Short mmCIF file of C-alpha atoms in Angstrom, two decimals:
data_model
loop_
_atom_site.label_atom_id
_atom_site.label_comp_id
_atom_site.label_asym_id
_atom_site.label_seq_id
_atom_site.Cartn_x
_atom_site.Cartn_y
_atom_site.Cartn_z
CA MET A 1 56.52 186.86 -78.61
CA LYS A 2 53.33 185.46 -80.58
CA ARG A 3 51.62 183.26 -78.20
CA GLN A 4 51.35 179.57 -79.09
CA ILE A 5 49.96 176.95 -78.83
CA LEU A 6 51.23 173.34 -78.94
CA LEU A 7 48.34 171.18 -79.45
CA HIS A 8 49.61 167.25 -78.89
CA VAL A 9 46.54 164.49 -79.66
CA GLY A 10 48.21 161.63 -79.57
CA SER A 11 47.57 158.66 -80.58
CA PRO A 12 47.22 155.98 -78.16
CA LYS A 13 50.19 153.50 -77.43
CA CYS A 14 52.75 155.83 -78.80
CA GLY A 15 54.98 157.32 -75.90
CA SER A 16 51.86 159.76 -74.93
CA THR A 17 51.88 159.26 -71.32
CA TYR A 18 55.53 159.18 -71.06
CA LEU A 19 54.84 162.92 -73.02
CA GLN A 20 52.19 163.67 -70.23
CA GLN A 21 54.61 162.34 -67.25
CA VAL A 22 57.84 164.25 -68.95
CA MET A 23 55.36 167.78 -68.89
CA LEU A 24 54.02 167.37 -65.59
CA LYS A 25 57.23 166.70 -64.12
CA ASN A 26 59.00 169.63 -65.53
CA ARG A 27 55.66 171.81 -64.93
CA ALA A 28 58.06 174.20 -62.51
CA ALA A 29 60.80 174.98 -64.73
CA LEU A 30 58.85 175.13 -67.42
CA LEU A 31 56.43 177.69 -66.32
CA ASP A 32 59.32 180.09 -65.92
CA ARG A 33 59.79 180.26 -69.17
CA GLY A 34 57.06 181.32 -70.16
CA ILE A 35 56.19 177.35 -71.67
CA HIS A 36 52.57 176.24 -69.58
CA TYR A 37 51.56 173.00 -69.24
CA PRO A 38 47.92 173.35 -67.33
CA LYS A 39 47.55 170.37 -64.08
CA PRO A 40 44.71 167.96 -65.53
CA PRO A 41 42.28 167.98 -62.93
CA GLY A 42 42.15 164.12 -62.72
CA ASN A 43 44.37 161.15 -62.61
CA HIS A 44 44.72 161.27 -65.72
CA PRO A 45 48.37 163.01 -67.14
CA GLY A 46 47.21 164.30 -70.18
CA ASN A 47 45.26 167.96 -69.76
CA ALA A 48 42.93 168.55 -72.86
CA ALA A 49 40.62 165.79 -72.51
CA ASP A 50 37.82 168.09 -72.84
CA LEU A 51 39.04 170.74 -74.69
CA GLN A 52 36.04 170.34 -76.97
CA ASP A 53 34.72 172.80 -73.88
CA ILE A 54 37.37 175.46 -74.02
CA ASP A 55 35.82 179.27 -74.43
CA ALA A 56 36.90 182.43 -74.07
CA ALA A 57 37.79 182.92 -70.95
CA ARG A 58 39.74 179.33 -69.70
CA LEU A 59 41.76 180.34 -73.21
CA THR A 60 43.42 183.33 -70.76
CA THR A 61 43.83 181.88 -67.89
CA LEU A 62 46.49 179.28 -70.29
CA PHE A 63 48.72 182.31 -70.52
CA GLU A 64 48.22 184.35 -67.39
CA GLY A 65 51.64 186.09 -66.65
CA GLN A 66 54.40 186.06 -68.88
CA THR A 67 53.58 182.29 -70.62
CA HIS A 68 53.91 182.43 -74.39
CA THR A 69 53.46 178.58 -75.21
CA VAL A 70 50.95 176.34 -74.01
CA VAL A 71 51.43 172.79 -74.20
CA LEU A 72 48.16 170.84 -74.46
CA SER A 73 47.71 167.28 -74.47
CA HIS A 74 45.64 164.12 -74.84
CA GLU A 75 45.47 160.84 -77.26
CA ASP A 76 41.87 160.40 -77.11
CA LEU A 77 41.75 163.68 -79.57
CA TYR A 78 43.50 161.71 -81.72
CA ALA A 79 40.36 159.97 -83.86
CA LEU A 80 38.45 163.54 -82.73
CA PRO A 81 39.87 166.35 -84.07
CA GLN A 82 36.49 168.24 -84.26
CA HIS A 83 37.14 168.56 -80.55
CA GLY A 84 39.66 171.39 -81.83
CA LYS A 85 36.53 172.91 -83.99
CA ALA A 86 36.23 175.46 -80.57
CA LEU A 87 39.57 175.52 -79.91
CA ALA A 88 40.44 176.83 -83.69
CA ASP A 89 37.39 179.31 -83.97
CA LEU A 90 38.94 181.15 -80.72
CA ALA A 91 42.48 180.74 -81.91
CA GLN A 92 42.11 182.46 -84.97
CA ARG A 93 40.23 185.53 -83.66
CA GLU A 94 43.25 186.19 -80.65
CA GLY A 95 45.61 185.74 -83.10
CA ILE A 96 46.74 182.71 -81.22
CA SER A 97 48.78 180.02 -83.50
CA VAL A 98 48.42 175.68 -83.28
CA GLN A 99 50.60 173.66 -83.50
CA VAL A 100 49.44 170.14 -83.89
CA ILE A 101 51.84 166.77 -83.51
CA ALA A 102 50.88 163.23 -83.22
CA PHE A 103 54.10 160.28 -82.95
CA LEU A 104 52.68 157.11 -84.33
CA ARG A 105 54.35 153.99 -84.25
CA PRO A 106 54.93 150.95 -86.96
CA PHE A 107 51.61 149.27 -86.87
CA SER A 108 52.91 146.01 -86.09
CA GLU A 109 54.16 147.87 -83.24
CA PHE A 110 50.85 149.59 -82.15
CA MET A 111 49.12 146.12 -82.45
CA PHE A 112 50.46 144.51 -79.74
CA GLY A 113 50.52 148.05 -77.07
CA ASP A 114 46.81 148.29 -78.41
CA TYR A 115 46.28 144.35 -77.45
CA SER A 116 47.56 144.82 -74.18
CA GLN A 117 45.24 147.96 -73.66
CA PHE A 118 42.61 146.41 -74.24
CA MET A 119 43.62 143.50 -71.57
CA LYS A 120 43.98 145.68 -69.11
CA GLN A 121 40.70 148.22 -70.11
CA HIS A 122 38.08 145.14 -70.24
CA PHE A 123 39.87 142.65 -67.86
CA GLU A 124 36.83 142.40 -65.40
CA PRO A 125 33.93 142.51 -68.72
CA TRP A 126 36.22 139.77 -70.39
CA LEU A 127 36.32 137.71 -67.56
CA SER A 128 32.86 137.80 -66.21
CA ALA A 129 32.06 137.19 -69.39
CA ARG A 130 34.95 134.82 -70.16
CA ASN A 131 35.18 136.39 -73.79
CA PRO A 132 38.10 137.51 -73.86
CA TYR A 133 39.14 139.90 -77.47
CA ASP A 134 35.06 139.11 -78.07
CA GLY A 135 36.55 135.86 -78.74
CA LEU A 136 38.90 136.79 -81.50
CA ASP A 137 41.84 135.94 -81.74
CA PHE A 138 45.43 138.34 -81.90
CA ASP A 139 44.91 137.96 -86.31
CA ALA A 140 41.20 138.87 -86.43
CA PHE A 141 41.65 141.18 -83.92
CA THR A 142 44.20 143.52 -85.81
CA ARG A 143 42.43 142.92 -88.98
CA ARG A 144 39.18 144.28 -86.99
CA ARG A 145 41.72 147.27 -85.89
CA ALA A 146 42.66 148.00 -89.25
CA ALA A 147 39.15 148.92 -90.21
CA MET A 148 38.41 151.19 -87.56
CA ILE A 149 41.22 152.98 -87.61
CA LYS A 150 41.84 155.77 -90.04
CA PRO A 151 45.63 158.32 -89.69
CA ALA A 152 45.36 159.88 -92.20
CA THR A 153 41.72 160.79 -91.87
CA TYR A 154 42.22 161.93 -88.51
CA LEU A 155 45.02 164.24 -89.48
CA ARG A 156 43.43 165.48 -92.03
CA GLY A 157 40.78 166.89 -90.41
CA TRP A 158 43.47 168.19 -87.90
CA ALA A 159 45.46 170.00 -90.69
CA ARG A 160 42.11 171.63 -92.21
CA LEU A 161 40.90 173.10 -88.34
CA PHE A 162 44.96 174.39 -88.10
CA PRO A 163 45.93 175.07 -91.94
CA GLU A 164 48.01 177.57 -90.80
CA ALA A 165 51.07 174.60 -90.05
CA PRO A 166 50.87 170.86 -90.94
CA PRO A 167 50.61 169.16 -88.57
CA VAL A 168 54.06 167.50 -87.10
CA ILE A 169 53.63 164.03 -87.77
CA ALA A 170 57.01 161.72 -85.84
CA SER A 171 57.93 158.69 -84.71
CA HIS A 172 57.32 157.80 -80.64
CA ARG A 173 61.23 157.68 -80.98
CA ALA A 174 61.70 161.33 -81.81
CA ILE A 175 58.84 162.84 -79.06
CA ARG A 176 62.21 164.44 -77.02
CA ALA A 177 63.89 165.11 -80.22
CA THR A 178 60.52 166.99 -81.30
CA PHE A 179 59.58 168.38 -78.42
CA GLU A 180 63.21 169.94 -78.17
CA GLY A 181 62.84 171.56 -81.02
CA LEU A 182 59.52 173.07 -80.97
CA LEU A 183 60.00 174.00 -77.39
CA GLY A 184 64.31 174.50 -77.62
CA ALA A 185 66.78 172.16 -76.39
CA ASP A 186 67.42 174.72 -73.46
CA THR A 187 64.45 174.43 -71.20
CA GLY A 188 66.63 172.37 -69.13
CA ILE A 189 63.72 169.43 -69.13
CA ASP A 190 64.76 166.56 -67.12
CA TRP A 191 63.14 163.53 -69.88
CA GLU A 192 63.09 161.08 -67.03
CA VAL A 193 60.24 158.91 -66.18
CA ASN A 194 59.94 155.91 -63.54
CA ARG A 195 58.46 153.54 -66.28
CA ASN A 196 56.06 152.78 -64.02
CA LEU A 197 53.95 156.10 -64.39
CA THR A 198 54.79 155.58 -68.40
CA ASN A 199 51.06 152.63 -69.22
CA PRO A 200 54.10 150.25 -70.27
CA SER A 201 52.05 147.76 -72.07
CA LEU A 202 52.01 144.10 -71.16
CA ARG A 203 53.60 140.80 -72.84
CA MET A 204 51.65 139.38 -75.57
CA GLU A 205 52.81 135.76 -74.44
CA ASP A 206 51.45 136.74 -71.24
CA CYS A 207 48.55 138.68 -72.86
CA ASP A 208 47.67 135.18 -74.82
CA ALA A 209 47.87 133.40 -71.48
CA ILE A 210 45.69 135.45 -69.73
CA ALA A 211 43.47 135.47 -72.83
CA GLU A 212 43.18 130.45 -72.50
CA ALA A 213 42.82 131.14 -69.25
CA MET A 214 39.87 133.35 -69.44
CA ARG A 215 38.27 131.06 -72.36
CA ASP A 216 38.67 127.76 -69.56
CA PRO A 217 36.55 127.63 -66.93
CA GLN A 218 37.99 125.21 -64.98
CA VAL A 219 40.67 127.91 -64.39
CA ASN A 220 39.63 130.00 -61.23
CA PRO A 221 38.81 134.12 -61.52
CA SER A 222 41.01 134.43 -58.72
CA GLU A 223 44.39 132.89 -60.70
CA ILE A 224 43.02 134.18 -63.73
CA ARG A 225 43.48 137.97 -61.37
CA ALA A 226 47.15 136.69 -60.37
CA LEU A 227 47.93 136.53 -63.75
CA LEU A 228 47.63 139.95 -64.74
CA ARG A 229 49.03 140.92 -61.52
CA ALA A 230 51.75 138.85 -62.15
CA ALA A 231 52.18 140.26 -65.92
CA PHE A 232 52.37 143.57 -65.24
CA HIS A 233 56.10 142.37 -62.87
CA ARG A 234 57.22 141.04 -66.41
CA VAL A 235 56.55 144.08 -69.22
CA THR A 236 60.47 144.62 -69.28
CA ASP A 237 60.69 140.93 -69.85
CA SER A 238 61.63 139.25 -73.84
CA ASP A 239 58.48 138.01 -74.87
CA ALA A 240 57.89 135.23 -76.95
CA GLY A 241 54.49 136.75 -78.07
CA LYS A 242 56.32 138.98 -80.66
CA THR A 243 56.10 136.66 -83.45
CA GLN A 244 57.47 137.16 -87.23
CA ALA A 245 54.07 136.21 -88.46
CA ARG A 246 52.70 138.55 -86.40
CA ILE A 247 54.13 141.47 -87.74
CA GLU A 248 53.46 140.37 -90.82
CA MET A 249 50.13 140.34 -91.00
CA ALA A 250 49.85 143.21 -88.87
CA GLU A 251 51.46 145.52 -91.34
CA GLN A 252 50.00 143.71 -93.60
CA ALA A 253 46.45 144.79 -92.24
CA PHE A 254 47.59 148.22 -91.99
CA ALA A 255 49.10 148.72 -95.25
CA PRO A 256 45.98 150.44 -97.06
CA GLN A 257 46.40 153.26 -93.55
CA ASN A 258 50.71 153.03 -94.51
CA ALA A 259 49.62 154.16 -98.28
CA ALA A 260 47.49 156.60 -96.93
CA LEU A 261 49.77 158.36 -94.71
CA LEU A 262 53.00 158.54 -97.21
CA ARG A 263 50.56 159.80 -99.75
CA GLY A 264 48.61 162.33 -98.06
CA PHE A 265 51.53 163.54 -94.63
CA GLY A 266 54.87 162.22 -96.62
CA TYR A 267 55.25 159.98 -93.47
CA ASP A 268 56.61 157.30 -93.87
CA ASN A 269 55.19 155.24 -91.04
CA ARG A 270 55.97 150.58 -92.72
CA ARG A 271 58.35 148.97 -89.91
CA ALA A 272 61.72 149.58 -91.27
#
């Protein structure tokens, strides 16, 4: 059987942590079937953050034993196709096929997750400066992100590196179907993962409330930290912050990106 690498590159906030946790949970069973998900070196469940440093010795190690398929995954690779150059050169030399995989979601949904992720990642600096989202409201934050994110450009970069097969682009809701199609539905993968392990997004209304409290000098930092802790316990509750106006604004802001994806890859990422 020809050796292959399934290279999942993201996008962030599109089920990456879920997929990685599934691979980790089933790692031993998959290895028995010749499918290797290398153990991540740190606490992050993704195992390809250092892909740019891969060399021939490490590639050989990945395919030790009866391994015929290696699964590599990290969402930070999405905008960094240049980090795949070393793998592209080695794979071509060794006759290993590489299939790039990307999962997307409508940008209005993505922005809700992105808004949450920024709050979680930048909470302490923002609290210290009392300046959440660098002073931007959700609309301005979304327009700034739309000016920065270029999915079709990223995917073209990955496609150029691995021209043997076009990138597989699918909805974040099709992670299971996509990987069962690539690995086989008979692999016996257990797709159930504890939600707490999948980096669930905070509700928009909680992010808004935390941001408002940060901007108010009368609110004690300990109270704001308590708001954040409480928000983690409400991620499955209904969310009044996901308004139709915000959805429509985000879809409009990302219309050029959607057009580029449709034109370049035939993939329609617009909200249904």
